[in-house]
Amino acid sequence: MSAAAKPRSLTLRILRSAPGEAPRWQDFSIEEGEGMTLFIALNEVRQNLDPSLQFDFVCRAGICGSCGMLIDGRPGLACRTLTKDLGATITLAPLPVFELIGDLSVNTGKWMRGTAERLETWIHSQQEPDLTAVEAPMEPVLAEAIYELDRCIECGCCVAGCGTLRMREDFVGAIGLNKIARFRLDPRDARSDEDFYELIGDDTGVFGCMSLLGCHDVCPKGLPLQTQIAFLRRKMAVVGLK
């Protein structure tokens, strides 16, 4: 935006809601600033127009995943979305699937913890942990592959963009399958493909995915979800046919 250009007037059309209350749309008008993100715009609304507006944030840098919401109907992060890339009227709503806290705030943590416990997303080892032991070396290529899948910030965008989850609440979603793919790669995890099959080898897991790949399209970190889901499906199919 040049110094001579007149700043745009933006309208944030926000779905206001709370548990037990009927949702309603409310419009807020603000002036667009240079380099403004939706996070900045929402903070301006809360500071200057309506302090009761609920939305979540922590890092403001696309790392914590707290500010996920529907932006013009598409899941995204408010802190990574520039208002200049959107129209003059911006529609904001909470992510679906998750438990609503209020307005744009949802309880992603409850869903993520339930998925982690259900899929046992931690290292399974047959050895007693030795906190004094030197960490075992790992091939750089393998370490990089594990790190690539570990970049998930649990923002919930893939969950909100999943068509299967709209139809069956027990589906583990792309984030659950991504975590299984991550621990399957880890040489410190003693589980076999048969063990992983017990966790995701049915319609609530990898075989329930309809391959619409909304998860892949909306992931703000660009994780290879499409590749991982297809890879897991092939591996679990082999186990199922034994």
GROMACS .gro file of C-alpha atoms in nm:
model
  242
    1MET     CA    1   0.000   0.000   0.000
    2SER     CA    2   0.165   0.324  -0.111
    3ALA     CA    3   0.177   0.633   0.107
    4ALA     CA    4  -0.061   0.816  -0.130
    5ALA     CA    5  -0.317   0.535  -0.142
    6LYS     CA    6  -0.620   0.565   0.078
    7PRO     CA    7  -0.646   0.273   0.325
    8ARG     CA    8  -0.930   0.031   0.257
    9SER     CA    9  -1.223   0.005   0.490
   10LEU     CA   10  -1.262  -0.358   0.593
   11THR     CA   11  -1.570  -0.531   0.724
   12LEU     CA   12  -1.510  -0.834   0.945
   13ARG     CA   13  -1.829  -1.041   0.944
   14ILE     CA   14  -1.786  -1.266   1.247
   15LEU     CA   15  -2.008  -1.552   1.359
   16ARG     CA   16  -2.074  -1.477   1.725
   17SER     CA   17  -2.179  -1.776   1.930
   18ALA     CA   18  -2.155  -1.948   2.264
   19PRO     CA   19  -2.263  -2.291   2.388
   20GLY     CA   20  -2.639  -2.297   2.432
   21GLU     CA   21  -2.694  -1.973   2.239
   22ALA     CA   22  -2.817  -1.920   1.884
   23PRO     CA   23  -2.532  -1.802   1.658
   24ARG     CA   24  -2.553  -1.460   1.494
   25TRP     CA   25  -2.347  -1.261   1.248
   26GLN     CA   26  -2.195  -0.933   1.361
   27ASP     CA   27  -2.009  -0.686   1.140
   28PHE     CA   28  -1.712  -0.477   1.251
   29SER     CA   29  -1.561  -0.201   1.037
   30ILE     CA   30  -1.191  -0.120   1.065
   31GLU     CA   31  -0.929   0.057   0.857
   32GLU     CA   32  -0.675  -0.165   0.686
   33GLY     CA   33  -0.314  -0.107   0.784
   34GLU     CA   34   0.010  -0.179   0.602
   35GLY     CA   35   0.097  -0.549   0.630
   36MET     CA   36  -0.216  -0.618   0.838
   37THR     CA   37  -0.292  -0.978   0.919
   38LEU     CA   38  -0.626  -1.111   1.038
   39PHE     CA   39  -0.470  -1.154   1.379
   40ILE     CA   40  -0.392  -0.781   1.392
   41ALA     CA   41  -0.739  -0.696   1.263
   42LEU     CA   42  -0.908  -0.912   1.527
   43ASN     CA   43  -0.698  -0.759   1.802
   44GLU     CA   44  -0.803  -0.413   1.682
   45VAL     CA   45  -1.167  -0.519   1.704
   46ARG     CA   46  -1.122  -0.657   2.055
   47GLN     CA   47  -0.921  -0.360   2.181
   48ASN     CA   48  -1.125  -0.081   2.025
   49LEU     CA   49  -1.472  -0.211   1.938
   50ASP     CA   50  -1.578  -0.515   2.139
   51PRO     CA   51  -1.364  -0.657   2.422
   52SER     CA   52  -1.598  -0.959   2.451
   53LEU     CA   53  -1.487  -1.106   2.116
   54GLN     CA   54  -1.332  -1.448   2.172
   55PHE     CA   55  -1.048  -1.588   1.960
   56ASP     CA   56  -0.722  -1.764   2.043
   57PHE     CA   57  -0.358  -1.678   1.981
   58VAL     CA   58  -0.016  -1.738   2.135
   59CYS     CA   59   0.281  -1.710   1.903
   60ARG     CA   60   0.155  -1.485   1.619
   61ALA     CA   61   0.405  -1.661   1.389
   62GLY     CA   62   0.226  -1.972   1.257
   63ILE     CA   63   0.393  -2.199   1.511
   64CYS     CA   64   0.143  -2.260   1.792
   65GLY     CA   65  -0.163  -2.328   1.574
   66SER     CA   66  -0.399  -2.150   1.816
   67CYS     CA   67  -0.558  -1.905   1.573
   68GLY     CA   68  -0.715  -2.153   1.331
   69MET     CA   69  -1.057  -2.046   1.201
   70LEU     CA   70  -1.273  -2.050   0.891
   71ILE     CA   71  -1.165  -1.758   0.673
   72ASP     CA   72  -1.419  -1.697   0.396
   73GLY     CA   73  -1.522  -2.060   0.444
   74ARG     CA   74  -1.170  -2.207   0.427
   75PRO     CA   75  -0.969  -2.326   0.730
   76GLY     CA   76  -0.660  -2.114   0.791
   77LEU     CA   77  -0.444  -1.934   1.045
   78ALA     CA   78  -0.535  -1.574   1.127
   79CYS     CA   79  -0.171  -1.484   1.196
   80ARG     CA   80  -0.057  -1.609   0.853
   81THR     CA   81  -0.338  -1.447   0.651
   82LEU     CA   82  -0.284  -1.098   0.512
   83THR     CA   83  -0.598  -0.888   0.475
   84LYS     CA   84  -0.466  -0.750   0.145
   85ASP     CA   85  -0.512  -1.097  -0.004
   86LEU     CA   86  -0.883  -1.094   0.085
   87GLY     CA   87  -1.185  -0.890  -0.017
   88ALA     CA   88  -1.317  -0.585   0.163
   89THR     CA   89  -1.569  -0.804   0.349
   90ILE     CA   90  -1.409  -1.097   0.533
   91THR     CA   91  -1.626  -1.372   0.681
   92LEU     CA   92  -1.489  -1.546   0.991
   93ALA     CA   93  -1.633  -1.847   1.174
   94PRO     CA   94  -1.503  -2.108   1.422
   95LEU     CA   95  -1.352  -2.432   1.298
   96PRO     CA   96  -1.615  -2.709   1.276
   97VAL     CA   97  -1.584  -3.053   1.441
   98PHE     CA   98  -1.423  -2.914   1.760
   99GLU     CA   99  -1.606  -2.824   2.080
  100LEU     CA  100  -1.708  -2.457   2.075
  101ILE     CA  101  -1.581  -2.229   2.350
  102GLY     CA  102  -1.719  -1.906   2.209
  103ASP     CA  103  -1.712  -1.699   1.889
  104LEU     CA  104  -1.393  -1.801   1.703
  105SER     CA  105  -1.248  -2.002   1.990
  106VAL     CA  106  -1.273  -2.383   1.989
  107ASN     CA  107  -1.124  -2.653   2.211
  108THR     CA  108  -0.874  -2.818   1.977
  109GLY     CA  109  -0.671  -2.945   2.273
  110LYS     CA  110  -0.945  -3.181   2.391
  111TRP     CA  111  -0.975  -3.338   2.046
  112MET     CA  112  -0.598  -3.364   1.998
  113ARG     CA  113  -0.544  -3.526   2.337
  114GLY     CA  114  -0.821  -3.778   2.274
  115THR     CA  115  -0.664  -3.870   1.940
  116ALA     CA  116  -0.316  -3.901   2.095
  117GLU     CA  117  -0.443  -4.133   2.367
  118ARG     CA  118  -0.648  -4.338   2.123
  119LEU     CA  119  -0.356  -4.388   1.882
  120GLU     CA  120  -0.089  -4.412   2.153
  121THR     CA  121   0.129  -4.152   1.984
  122TRP     CA  122   0.442  -4.197   2.189
  123ILE     CA  123   0.754  -4.410   2.163
  124HIS     CA  124   0.685  -4.773   2.254
  125SER     CA  125   1.002  -4.944   2.370
  126GLN     CA  126   1.069  -5.280   2.531
  127GLN     CA  127   1.369  -5.137   2.716
  128GLU     CA  128   1.362  -4.946   3.040
  129PRO     CA  129   1.447  -4.580   2.981
  130ASP     CA  130   1.799  -4.477   3.079
  131LEU     CA  131   1.819  -4.103   3.128
  132THR     CA  132   2.200  -4.118   3.148
  133ALA     CA  133   2.249  -4.301   2.819
  134VAL     CA  134   2.389  -4.124   2.513
  135GLU     CA  135   2.125  -4.078   2.246
  136ALA     CA  136   2.158  -4.333   1.967
  137PRO     CA  137   2.271  -4.184   1.634
  138MET     CA  138   2.023  -4.166   1.347
  139GLU     CA  139   2.086  -4.136   0.975
  140PRO     CA  140   2.034  -3.773   0.866
  141VAL     CA  141   1.792  -3.872   0.589
  142LEU     CA  142   1.573  -4.062   0.836
  143ALA     CA  143   1.593  -3.784   1.094
  144GLU     CA  144   1.484  -3.533   0.829
  145ALA     CA  145   1.189  -3.753   0.728
  146ILE     CA  146   1.073  -3.778   1.088
  147TYR     CA  147   1.119  -3.404   1.139
  148GLU     CA  148   0.911  -3.332   0.828
  149LEU     CA  149   0.610  -3.510   0.983
  150ASP     CA  150   0.682  -3.362   1.326
  151ARG     CA  151   0.624  -3.011   1.190
  152CYS     CA  152   0.251  -3.052   1.254
  153ILE     CA  153   0.134  -2.771   1.485
  154GLU     CA  154  -0.206  -2.930   1.565
  155CYS     CA  155  -0.393  -2.622   1.444
  156GLY     CA  156  -0.696  -2.830   1.345
  157CYS     CA  157  -0.720  -2.698   0.989
  158CYS     CA  158  -0.692  -3.047   0.840
  159VAL     CA  159  -0.962  -3.171   1.076
  160ALA     CA  160  -1.195  -2.886   0.980
  161GLY     CA  161  -1.131  -2.948   0.609
  162CYS     CA  162  -1.196  -3.323   0.627
  163GLY     CA  163  -1.512  -3.444   0.452
  164THR     CA  164  -1.498  -3.784   0.623
  165LEU     CA  165  -1.499  -3.630   0.970
  166ARG     CA  166  -1.818  -3.444   0.885
  167MET     CA  167  -1.989  -3.780   0.838
  168ARG     CA  168  -1.828  -3.994   1.106
  169GLU     CA  169  -1.703  -3.848   1.431
  170ASP     CA  170  -1.486  -4.151   1.512
  171PHE     CA  171  -1.253  -4.100   1.214
  172VAL     CA  172  -0.896  -4.031   1.329
  173GLY     CA  173  -0.837  -3.771   1.060
  174ALA     CA  174  -0.522  -3.676   0.873
  175ILE     CA  175  -0.352  -3.556   1.189
  176GLY     CA  176  -0.392  -3.899   1.351
  177LEU     CA  177  -0.266  -4.078   1.042
  178ASN     CA  178   0.026  -3.837   1.015
  179LYS     CA  179   0.126  -3.917   1.373
  180ILE     CA  180   0.113  -4.290   1.303
  181ALA     CA  181   0.332  -4.238   0.996
  182ARG     CA  182   0.578  -4.044   1.210
  183PHE     CA  183   0.615  -4.315   1.477
  184ARG     CA  184   0.625  -4.589   1.215
  185LEU     CA  185   0.939  -4.423   1.079
  186ASP     CA  186   1.104  -4.387   1.419
  187PRO     CA  187   1.353  -4.671   1.481
  188ARG     CA  188   1.315  -4.620   1.856
  189ASP     CA  189   0.952  -4.738   1.836
  190ALA     CA  190   0.930  -5.117   1.871
  191ARG     CA  191   0.581  -5.153   1.722
  192SER     CA  192   0.524  -5.355   1.405
  193ASP     CA  193   0.286  -5.287   1.116
  194GLU     CA  194   0.053  -5.541   1.276
  195ASP     CA  195   0.043  -5.325   1.588
  196PHE     CA  196  -0.033  -5.013   1.383
  197TYR     CA  197  -0.300  -5.205   1.192
  198GLU     CA  198  -0.484  -5.262   1.520
  199LEU     CA  199  -0.498  -4.883   1.563
  200ILE     CA  200  -0.585  -4.761   1.214
  201GLY     CA  201  -0.669  -5.067   1.002
  202ASP     CA  202  -1.044  -5.007   0.971
  203ASP     CA  203  -1.298  -4.748   0.855
  204THR     CA  204  -1.224  -4.523   1.152
  205GLY     CA  205  -0.863  -4.516   1.038
  206VAL     CA  206  -0.680  -4.523   0.707
  207PHE     CA  207  -0.947  -4.717   0.516
  208GLY     CA  208  -1.217  -4.467   0.607
  209CYS     CA  209  -1.047  -4.180   0.424
  210MET     CA  210  -1.246  -4.087   0.112
  211SER     CA  211  -0.933  -3.931  -0.047
  212LEU     CA  212  -1.098  -3.591  -0.093
  213LEU     CA  213  -0.768  -3.449   0.040
  214GLY     CA  214  -0.914  -3.131   0.186
  215CYS     CA  215  -0.662  -3.188   0.465
  216HIS     CA  216  -0.370  -3.169   0.223
  217ASP     CA  217  -0.507  -2.856   0.055
  218VAL     CA  218  -0.551  -2.650   0.373
  219CYS     CA  219  -0.249  -2.756   0.583
  220PRO     CA  220  -0.070  -2.427   0.665
  221LYS     CA  221   0.263  -2.608   0.709
  222GLY     CA  222   0.245  -2.785   0.375
  223LEU     CA  223   0.281  -3.135   0.522
  224PRO     CA  224   0.276  -3.424   0.272
  225LEU     CA  225  -0.053  -3.561   0.404
  226GLN     CA  226  -0.165  -3.698   0.068
  227THR     CA  227   0.154  -3.904   0.034
  228GLN     CA  228   0.148  -4.032   0.391
  229ILE     CA  229  -0.216  -4.141   0.381
  230ALA     CA  230  -0.162  -4.329   0.054
  231PHE     CA  231   0.156  -4.490   0.188
  232LEU     CA  232  -0.011  -4.603   0.511
  233ARG     CA  233  -0.308  -4.740   0.321
  234ARG     CA  234  -0.081  -4.960   0.109
  235LYS     CA  235   0.112  -5.085   0.412
  236MET     CA  236  -0.201  -5.157   0.617
  237ALA     CA  237  -0.364  -5.333   0.320
  238VAL     CA  238  -0.067  -5.572   0.306
  239VAL     CA  239  -0.114  -5.654   0.674
  240GLY     CA  240  -0.488  -5.700   0.631
  241LEU     CA  241  -0.442  -5.948   0.347
  242LYS     CA  242  -0.209  -6.175   0.543
   0.00000   0.00000   0.00000
